[in-house]
């Protein structure tokens, strides 16, 4: 209906007004859109384009982004009342839509904001790890459970169907949140929720993966070259099917099938499984019991050393098949033991046991790849404007 009464096409209208806005206005306010409502609005200067004032109108119950208020100027004063009131109405509405589109193009999906303060968010994650509550949790840190969240949110990717992965943060929804492999991860999601509420401009997908990277670094591991750009799904329709994460009860064929599906090779598989140096298993989650190493909150190559050095025997207990050391202090699952029973895997295990730096380097690359599977990063915020032919 608007276009019927306009002398300009929608695309041309967007292109024309966009060029003028970009010359005079740099958006720096934050308007985050979540579940069809705005939050965390911060006032900013209004836009002045071709004699029209675009002032932001925020309301929890009103989803309009821009109000278009015609200003009196010399050009408008020369128009008669009818023209002043009606002749530019269609183009004004299109211009308003264009301004809203420009603002929307300034960040990732669901966000209208300047770049988030990632240094502050990283600090808040570190503060969480350093908190008294963290020190009282299990072995003395929230770190392992945060890493597991990032890993499991990312490890569902299928390179053939391009589904799953960290993008979308679909573990917030059923059925994925109820998958057996994700038991206990509600703890990690709840821990990070206050940070998300303080920074609604970021996605859950970015927050979860960043938290995993920060935890690895804070527990003594390598720096992960993390970057933002993931988006969130709004429902569970995009949840991947159950069974995409590794089954600890299986052997090397299963391990390869799971990781090859994501696009990893043998070296990357061994490097990523080396993350088992951290954390422990729980009978009320995975069914298994105990830590893999004696230092479950210190990132190192000790997992590979233990695999090779310990005389592992099958544990006699009521739970699933697992292996124990002579003192029954640490354990390995059948999938862990596959790394030393398969000749190709074992060769890499031996290499990492001797060279921690090599393990760290390979792990950093593999983990970065893991958390970026299926993510289409937009290096520049004005992709929409470029699609309109605006440079």
PDB file of N, CA, C and O in Angstrom, residues 64-126:
ATOM      1  N   UNK A  64       7.668  -0.442  18.013  1.00  0.00           N
ATOM      2  CA  UNK A  64       8.144   0.493  16.989  1.00  0.00           C
ATOM      3  C   UNK A  64       9.544   0.950  17.338  1.00  0.00           C
ATOM      4  O   UNK A  64       9.872   1.160  18.490  1.00  0.00           O
ATOM      5  N   UNK A  65      10.384   1.076  16.317  1.00  0.00           N
ATOM      6  CA  UNK A  65      11.766   1.487  16.551  1.00  0.00           C
ATOM      7  C   UNK A  65      11.915   2.986  16.360  1.00  0.00           C
ATOM      8  O   UNK A  65      12.642   3.645  17.077  1.00  0.00           O
ATOM      9  N   UNK A  66      11.224   3.531  15.386  1.00  0.00           N
ATOM     10  CA  UNK A  66      11.436   4.928  15.034  1.00  0.00           C
ATOM     11  C   UNK A  66      10.107   5.639  14.888  1.00  0.00           C
ATOM     12  O   UNK A  66       9.172   5.117  14.303  1.00  0.00           O
ATOM     13  N   UNK A  67      10.016   6.834  15.437  1.00  0.00           N
ATOM     14  CA  UNK A  67       8.892   7.721  15.172  1.00  0.00           C
ATOM     15  C   UNK A  67       9.368   8.803  14.226  1.00  0.00           C
ATOM     16  O   UNK A  67      10.428   9.393  14.423  1.00  0.00           O
ATOM     17  N   UNK A  68       8.585   9.068  13.199  1.00  0.00           N
ATOM     18  CA  UNK A  68       8.960  10.075  12.213  1.00  0.00           C
ATOM     19  C   UNK A  68       8.155  11.329  12.491  1.00  0.00           C
ATOM     20  O   UNK A  68       6.948  11.342  12.389  1.00  0.00           O
ATOM     21  N   UNK A  69       8.838  12.391  12.871  1.00  0.00           N
ATOM     22  CA  UNK A  69       8.177  13.657  13.144  1.00  0.00           C
ATOM     23  C   UNK A  69       8.684  14.712  12.178  1.00  0.00           C
ATOM     24  O   UNK A  69       9.857  15.047  12.173  1.00  0.00           O
ATOM     25  N   UNK A  70       7.774  15.213  11.350  1.00  0.00           N
ATOM     26  CA  UNK A  70       8.182  16.192  10.356  1.00  0.00           C
ATOM     27  C   UNK A  70       8.523  17.502  11.045  1.00  0.00           C
ATOM     28  O   UNK A  70       7.809  17.977  11.925  1.00  0.00           O
ATOM     29  N   UNK A  71       9.661  18.050  10.662  1.00  0.00           N
ATOM     30  CA  UNK A  71      10.082  19.312  11.234  1.00  0.00           C
ATOM     31  C   UNK A  71       9.703  20.459  10.307  1.00  0.00           C
ATOM     32  O   UNK A  71       9.600  20.298   9.095  1.00  0.00           O
ATOM     33  N   UNK A  72       9.509  21.628  10.892  1.00  0.00           N
ATOM     34  CA  UNK A  72       9.289  22.814  10.072  1.00  0.00           C
ATOM     35  C   UNK A  72      10.624  23.290   9.528  1.00  0.00           C
ATOM     36  O   UNK A  72      11.597  23.432  10.237  1.00  0.00           O
ATOM     37  N   UNK A  73      10.692  23.484   8.239  1.00  0.00           N
ATOM     38  CA  UNK A  73      11.889  24.064   7.653  1.00  0.00           C
ATOM     39  C   UNK A  73      11.459  24.912   6.468  1.00  0.00           C
ATOM     40  O   UNK A  73      10.274  24.978   6.124  1.00  0.00           O
ATOM     41  N   UNK A  74      12.415  25.549   5.863  1.00  0.00           N
ATOM     42  CA  UNK A  74      12.085  26.476   4.779  1.00  0.00           C
ATOM     43  C   UNK A  74      11.370  25.780   3.631  1.00  0.00           C
ATOM     44  O   UNK A  74      10.408  26.306   3.062  1.00  0.00           O
ATOM     45  N   UNK A  75      11.821  24.567   3.307  1.00  0.00           N
ATOM     46  CA  UNK A  75      11.190  23.859   2.189  1.00  0.00           C
ATOM     47  C   UNK A  75       9.747  23.515   2.503  1.00  0.00           C
ATOM     48  O   UNK A  75       8.860  23.679   1.675  1.00  0.00           O
ATOM     49  N   UNK A  76       9.527  23.043   3.731  1.00  0.00           N
ATOM     50  CA  UNK A  76       8.175  22.632   4.088  1.00  0.00           C
ATOM     51  C   UNK A  76       7.243  23.834   4.227  1.00  0.00           C
ATOM     52  O   UNK A  76       6.037  23.717   4.020  1.00  0.00           O
ATOM     53  N   UNK A  77       7.794  24.948   4.638  1.00  0.00           N
ATOM     54  CA  UNK A  77       6.954  26.127   4.795  1.00  0.00           C
ATOM     55  C   UNK A  77       6.371  26.581   3.468  1.00  0.00           C
ATOM     56  O   UNK A  77       5.351  27.270   3.417  1.00  0.00           O
ATOM     57  N   UNK A  78       7.015  26.219   2.361  1.00  0.00           N
ATOM     58  CA  UNK A  78       6.528  26.620   1.049  1.00  0.00           C
ATOM     59  C   UNK A  78       5.421  25.704   0.535  1.00  0.00           C
ATOM     60  O   UNK A  78       4.804  25.974  -0.480  1.00  0.00           O
ATOM     61  N   UNK A  79       5.220  24.580   1.235  1.00  0.00           N
ATOM     62  CA  UNK A  79       4.192  23.643   0.806  1.00  0.00           C
ATOM     63  C   UNK A  79       2.853  24.036   1.409  1.00  0.00           C
ATOM     64  O   UNK A  79       2.781  24.606   2.497  1.00  0.00           O
ATOM     65  N   UNK A  80       1.782  23.729   0.711  1.00  0.00           N
ATOM     66  CA  UNK A  80       0.467  23.992   1.302  1.00  0.00           C
ATOM     67  C   UNK A  80       0.160  22.928   2.332  1.00  0.00           C
ATOM     68  O   UNK A  80       0.872  21.935   2.475  1.00  0.00           O
ATOM     69  N   UNK A  81      -0.917  23.137   3.070  1.00  0.00           N
ATOM     70  CA  UNK A  81      -1.242  22.235   4.166  1.00  0.00           C
ATOM     71  C   UNK A  81      -1.460  20.802   3.690  1.00  0.00           C
ATOM     72  O   UNK A  81      -1.043  19.854   4.345  1.00  0.00           O
ATOM     73  N   UNK A  82      -2.139  20.652   2.550  1.00  0.00           N
ATOM     74  CA  UNK A  82      -2.405  19.308   2.078  1.00  0.00           C
ATOM     75  C   UNK A  82      -1.115  18.567   1.754  1.00  0.00           C
ATOM     76  O   UNK A  82      -0.922  17.424   2.140  1.00  0.00           O
ATOM     77  N   UNK A  83      -0.245  19.262   1.006  1.00  0.00           N
ATOM     78  CA  UNK A  83       1.020  18.625   0.688  1.00  0.00           C
ATOM     79  C   UNK A  83       1.822  18.345   1.944  1.00  0.00           C
ATOM     80  O   UNK A  83       2.465  17.322   2.085  1.00  0.00           O
ATOM     81  N   UNK A  84       1.782  19.319   2.861  1.00  0.00           N
ATOM     82  CA  UNK A  84       2.544  19.184   4.099  1.00  0.00           C
ATOM     83  C   UNK A  84       2.083  17.977   4.886  1.00  0.00           C
ATOM     84  O   UNK A  84       2.874  17.306   5.533  1.00  0.00           O
ATOM     85  N   UNK A  85       0.794  17.697   4.822  1.00  0.00           N
ATOM     86  CA  UNK A  85       0.247  16.625   5.629  1.00  0.00           C
ATOM     87  C   UNK A  85       0.234  15.274   4.926  1.00  0.00           C
ATOM     88  O   UNK A  85       0.270  14.239   5.574  1.00  0.00           O
ATOM     89  N   UNK A  86       0.133  15.289   3.575  1.00  0.00           N
ATOM     90  CA  UNK A  86      -0.121  14.030   2.915  1.00  0.00           C
ATOM     91  C   UNK A  86       0.888  13.631   1.831  1.00  0.00           C
ATOM     92  O   UNK A  86       1.163  12.464   1.644  1.00  0.00           O
ATOM     93  N   UNK A  87       1.407  14.586   1.086  1.00  0.00           N
ATOM     94  CA  UNK A  87       2.124  14.219  -0.127  1.00  0.00           C
ATOM     95  C   UNK A  87       3.380  13.414   0.143  1.00  0.00           C
ATOM     96  O   UNK A  87       3.795  12.630  -0.706  1.00  0.00           O
ATOM     97  N   UNK A  88       3.986  13.621   1.304  1.00  0.00           N
ATOM     98  CA  UNK A  88       5.227  12.906   1.573  1.00  0.00           C
ATOM     99  C   UNK A  88       5.025  11.756   2.563  1.00  0.00           C
ATOM    100  O   UNK A  88       5.966  11.140   3.005  1.00  0.00           O
ATOM    101  N   UNK A  89       3.778  11.470   2.902  1.00  0.00           N
ATOM    102  CA  UNK A  89       3.511  10.469   3.927  1.00  0.00           C
ATOM    103  C   UNK A  89       4.127   9.119   3.587  1.00  0.00           C
ATOM    104  O   UNK A  89       4.813   8.507   4.399  1.00  0.00           O
ATOM    105  N   UNK A  90       3.903   8.638   2.361  1.00  0.00           N
ATOM    106  CA  UNK A  90       4.417   7.320   1.987  1.00  0.00           C
ATOM    107  C   UNK A  90       5.934   7.284   2.057  1.00  0.00           C
ATOM    108  O   UNK A  90       6.519   6.359   2.611  1.00  0.00           O
ATOM    109  N   UNK A  91       6.564   8.334   1.492  1.00  0.00           N
ATOM    110  CA  UNK A  91       8.017   8.342   1.508  1.00  0.00           C
ATOM    111  C   UNK A  91       8.549   8.505   2.918  1.00  0.00           C
ATOM    112  O   UNK A  91       9.595   7.972   3.260  1.00  0.00           O
ATOM    113  N   UNK A  92       7.823   9.240   3.749  1.00  0.00           N
ATOM    114  CA  UNK A  92       8.264   9.401   5.132  1.00  0.00           C
ATOM    115  C   UNK A  92       8.260   8.072   5.864  1.00  0.00           C
ATOM    116  O   UNK A  92       9.176   7.749   6.626  1.00  0.00           O
ATOM    117  N   UNK A  93       7.181   7.287   5.650  1.00  0.00           N
ATOM    118  CA  UNK A  93       7.103   5.988   6.309  1.00  0.00           C
ATOM    119  C   UNK A  93       8.240   5.092   5.837  1.00  0.00           C
ATOM    120  O   UNK A  93       8.896   4.408   6.617  1.00  0.00           O
ATOM    121  N   UNK A  94       8.497   5.117   4.513  1.00  0.00           N
ATOM    122  CA  UNK A  94       9.599   4.323   3.976  1.00  0.00           C
ATOM    123  C   UNK A  94      10.920   4.798   4.571  1.00  0.00           C
ATOM    124  O   UNK A  94      11.780   4.000   4.925  1.00  0.00           O
ATOM    125  N   UNK A  95      11.063   6.114   4.690  1.00  0.00           N
ATOM    126  CA  UNK A  95      12.293   6.644   5.277  1.00  0.00           C
ATOM    127  C   UNK A  95      12.439   6.176   6.714  1.00  0.00           C
ATOM    128  O   UNK A  95      13.532   5.846   7.173  1.00  0.00           O
ATOM    129  N   UNK A  96      11.312   6.162   7.428  1.00  0.00           N
ATOM    130  CA  UNK A  96      11.355   5.664   8.808  1.00  0.00           C
ATOM    131  C   UNK A  96      11.773   4.214   8.851  1.00  0.00           C
ATOM    132  O   UNK A  96      12.593   3.802   9.665  1.00  0.00           O
ATOM    133  N   UNK A  97      11.217   3.405   7.933  1.00  0.00           N
ATOM    134  CA  UNK A  97      11.616   2.007   7.858  1.00  0.00           C
ATOM    135  C   UNK A  97      13.089   1.883   7.514  1.00  0.00           C
ATOM    136  O   UNK A  97      13.791   1.013   8.012  1.00  0.00           O
ATOM    137  N   UNK A  98      13.548   2.766   6.637  1.00  0.00           N
ATOM    138  CA  UNK A  98      14.960   2.732   6.252  1.00  0.00           C
ATOM    139  C   UNK A  98      15.846   3.024   7.445  1.00  0.00           C
ATOM    140  O   UNK A  98      16.859   2.354   7.661  1.00  0.00           O
ATOM    141  N   UNK A  99      15.474   4.044   8.216  1.00  0.00           N
ATOM    142  CA  UNK A  99      16.282   4.369   9.398  1.00  0.00           C
ATOM    143  C   UNK A  99      16.311   3.196  10.355  1.00  0.00           C
ATOM    144  O   UNK A  99      17.348   2.858  10.920  1.00  0.00           O
ATOM    145  N   UNK A 100      15.138   2.550  10.542  1.00  0.00           N
ATOM    146  CA  UNK A 100      15.097   1.379  11.413  1.00  0.00           C
ATOM    147  C   UNK A 100      15.978   0.268  10.860  1.00  0.00           C
ATOM    148  O   UNK A 100      16.682  -0.416  11.598  1.00  0.00           O
ATOM    149  N   UNK A 101      15.965   0.104   9.529  1.00  0.00           N
ATOM    150  CA  UNK A 101      16.789  -0.932   8.911  1.00  0.00           C
ATOM    151  C   UNK A 101      18.263  -0.640   9.101  1.00  0.00           C
ATOM    152  O   UNK A 101      19.061  -1.540   9.335  1.00  0.00           O
ATOM    153  N   UNK A 102      18.620   0.644   8.985  1.00  0.00           N
ATOM    154  CA  UNK A 102      20.021   1.021   9.166  1.00  0.00           C
ATOM    155  C   UNK A 102      20.461   0.708  10.585  1.00  0.00           C
ATOM    156  O   UNK A 102      21.522   0.134  10.824  1.00  0.00           O
ATOM    157  N   UNK A 103      19.618   1.088  11.538  1.00  0.00           N
ATOM    158  CA  UNK A 103      19.959   0.810  12.929  1.00  0.00           C
ATOM    159  C   UNK A 103      20.077  -0.691  13.142  1.00  0.00           C
ATOM    160  O   UNK A 103      20.998  -1.177  13.783  1.00  0.00           O
ATOM    161  N   UNK A 104      19.149  -1.461  12.555  1.00  0.00           N
ATOM    162  CA  UNK A 104      19.182  -2.910  12.702  1.00  0.00           C
ATOM    163  C   UNK A 104      20.422  -3.504  12.078  1.00  0.00           C
ATOM    164  O   UNK A 104      20.901  -4.547  12.510  1.00  0.00           O
ATOM    165  N   UNK A 105      20.942  -2.872  11.028  1.00  0.00           N
ATOM    166  CA  UNK A 105      22.112  -3.418  10.331  1.00  0.00           C
ATOM    167  C   UNK A 105      23.394  -3.188  11.088  1.00  0.00           C
ATOM    168  O   UNK A 105      24.427  -3.678  10.687  1.00  0.00           O
ATOM    169  N   UNK A 106      23.352  -2.448  12.168  1.00  0.00           N
ATOM    170  CA  UNK A 106      24.574  -2.055  12.860  1.00  0.00           C
ATOM    171  C   UNK A 106      25.086  -3.111  13.816  1.00  0.00           C
ATOM    172  O   UNK A 106      26.027  -2.869  14.546  1.00  0.00           O
ATOM    173  N   UNK A 107      24.448  -4.274  13.898  1.00  0.00           N
ATOM    174  CA  UNK A 107      24.944  -5.337  14.748  1.00  0.00           C
ATOM    175  C   UNK A 107      24.411  -6.654  14.238  1.00  0.00           C
ATOM    176  O   UNK A 107      23.846  -6.726  13.160  1.00  0.00           O
ATOM    177  N   UNK A 108      24.563  -7.685  15.010  1.00  0.00           N
ATOM    178  CA  UNK A 108      24.152  -8.988  14.579  1.00  0.00           C
ATOM    179  C   UNK A 108      22.649  -9.186  14.782  1.00  0.00           C
ATOM    180  O   UNK A 108      21.971  -8.335  15.326  1.00  0.00           O
ATOM    181  N   UNK A 109      22.168 -10.369  14.371  1.00  0.00           N
ATOM    182  CA  UNK A 109      20.744 -10.660  14.454  1.00  0.00           C
ATOM    183  C   UNK A 109      20.238 -10.444  15.869  1.00  0.00           C
ATOM    184  O   UNK A 109      20.890 -10.801  16.837  1.00  0.00           O
ATOM    185  N   UNK A 110      19.042  -9.845  15.968  1.00  0.00           N
ATOM    186  CA  UNK A 110      18.373  -9.556  17.239  1.00  0.00           C
ATOM    187  C   UNK A 110      19.019  -8.432  18.028  1.00  0.00           C
ATOM    188  O   UNK A 110      18.715  -8.237  19.193  1.00  0.00           O
ATOM    189  N   UNK A 111      19.941  -7.679  17.443  1.00  0.00           N
ATOM    190  CA  UNK A 111      20.642  -6.654  18.203  1.00  0.00           C
ATOM    191  C   UNK A 111      20.684  -5.356  17.428  1.00  0.00           C
ATOM    192  O   UNK A 111      20.906  -5.346  16.238  1.00  0.00           O
ATOM    193  N   UNK A 112      20.486  -4.240  18.133  1.00  0.00           N
ATOM    194  CA  UNK A 112      20.748  -2.929  17.571  1.00  0.00           C
ATOM    195  C   UNK A 112      21.643  -2.255  18.579  1.00  0.00           C
ATOM    196  O   UNK A 112      21.178  -1.729  19.571  1.00  0.00           O
ATOM    197  N   UNK A 113      22.950  -2.288  18.351  1.00  0.00           N
ATOM    198  CA  UNK A 113      23.876  -1.794  19.361  1.00  0.00           C
ATOM    199  C   UNK A 113      25.244  -1.609  18.764  1.00  0.00           C
ATOM    200  O   UNK A 113      25.565  -2.181  17.739  1.00  0.00           O
ATOM    201  N   UNK A 114      26.057  -0.829  19.450  1.00  0.00           N
ATOM    202  CA  UNK A 114      27.450  -0.838  19.073  1.00  0.00           C
ATOM    203  C   UNK A 114      28.067  -2.079  19.671  1.00  0.00           C
ATOM    204  O   UNK A 114      27.437  -2.805  20.424  1.00  0.00           O
ATOM    205  N   UNK A 115      29.283  -2.377  19.315  1.00  0.00           N
ATOM    206  CA  UNK A 115      29.923  -3.608  19.745  1.00  0.00           C
ATOM    207  C   UNK A 115      29.879  -3.735  21.258  1.00  0.00           C
ATOM    208  O   UNK A 115      30.116  -2.780  21.989  1.00  0.00           O
ATOM    209  N   UNK A 116      29.550  -4.930  21.724  1.00  0.00           N
ATOM    210  CA  UNK A 116      29.456  -5.179  23.161  1.00  0.00           C
ATOM    211  C   UNK A 116      30.821  -4.981  23.818  1.00  0.00           C
ATOM    212  O   UNK A 116      31.867  -5.091  23.178  1.00  0.00           O
ATOM    213  N   UNK A 117      30.798  -4.728  25.103  1.00  0.00           N
ATOM    214  CA  UNK A 117      32.032  -4.551  25.862  1.00  0.00           C
ATOM    215  C   UNK A 117      32.542  -5.934  26.262  1.00  0.00           C
ATOM    216  O   UNK A 117      32.310  -6.405  27.377  1.00  0.00           O
ATOM    217  N   UNK A 118      33.223  -6.586  25.344  1.00  0.00           N
ATOM    218  CA  UNK A 118      33.650  -7.962  25.587  1.00  0.00           C
ATOM    219  C   UNK A 118      34.710  -8.058  26.677  1.00  0.00           C
ATOM    220  O   UNK A 118      34.800  -9.083  27.360  1.00  0.00           O
ATOM    221  N   UNK A 119      35.506  -7.023  26.854  1.00  0.00           N
ATOM    222  CA  UNK A 119      36.477  -7.034  27.946  1.00  0.00           C
ATOM    223  C   UNK A 119      35.766  -7.093  29.292  1.00  0.00           C
ATOM    224  O   UNK A 119      36.192  -7.819  30.200  1.00  0.00           O
ATOM    225  N   UNK A 120      34.686  -6.332  29.421  1.00  0.00           N
ATOM    226  CA  UNK A 120      33.918  -6.353  30.656  1.00  0.00           C
ATOM    227  C   UNK A 120      33.233  -7.699  30.857  1.00  0.00           C
ATOM    228  O   UNK A 120      33.214  -8.239  31.978  1.00  0.00           O
ATOM    229  N   UNK A 121      32.700  -8.257  29.797  1.00  0.00           N
ATOM    230  CA  UNK A 121      32.020  -9.550  29.895  1.00  0.00           C
ATOM    231  C   UNK A 121      33.027 -10.637  30.277  1.00  0.00           C
ATOM    232  O   UNK A 121      32.750 -11.496  31.124  1.00  0.00           O
ATOM    233  N   UNK A 122      34.199 -10.586  29.662  1.00  0.00           N
ATOM    234  CA  UNK A 122      35.249 -11.548  30.021  1.00  0.00           C
ATOM    235  C   UNK A 122      35.620 -11.413  31.501  1.00  0.00           C
ATOM    236  O   UNK A 122      35.796 -12.425  32.200  1.00  0.00           O
ATOM    237  N   UNK A 123      35.712 -10.170  31.982  1.00  0.00           N
ATOM    238  CA  UNK A 123      36.037  -9.944  33.393  1.00  0.00           C
ATOM    239  C   UNK A 123      34.964 -10.539  34.304  1.00  0.00           C
ATOM    240  O   UNK A 123      35.278 -11.125  35.352  1.00  0.00           O
ATOM    241  N   UNK A 124      33.713 -10.409  33.906  1.00  0.00           N
ATOM    242  CA  UNK A 124      32.624 -10.945  34.729  1.00  0.00           C
ATOM    243  C   UNK A 124      32.658 -12.472  34.759  1.00  0.00           C
ATOM    244  O   UNK A 124      32.317 -13.087  35.781  1.00  0.00           O
ATOM    245  N   UNK A 125      33.070 -13.086  33.669  1.00  0.00           N
ATOM    246  CA  UNK A 125      33.220 -14.541  33.662  1.00  0.00           C
ATOM    247  C   UNK A 125      34.360 -14.950  34.586  1.00  0.00           C
ATOM    248  O   UNK A 125      34.255 -15.916  35.350  1.00  0.00           O
ATOM    249  N   UNK A 126      35.464 -14.204  34.543  1.00  0.00           N
ATOM    250  CA  UNK A 126      36.591 -14.491  35.434  1.00  0.00           C
ATOM    251  C   UNK A 126      36.176 -14.311  36.880  1.00  0.00           C
ATOM    252  O   UNK A 126      36.528 -15.129  37.750  1.00  0.00           O
TER     253      UNK A 126
END
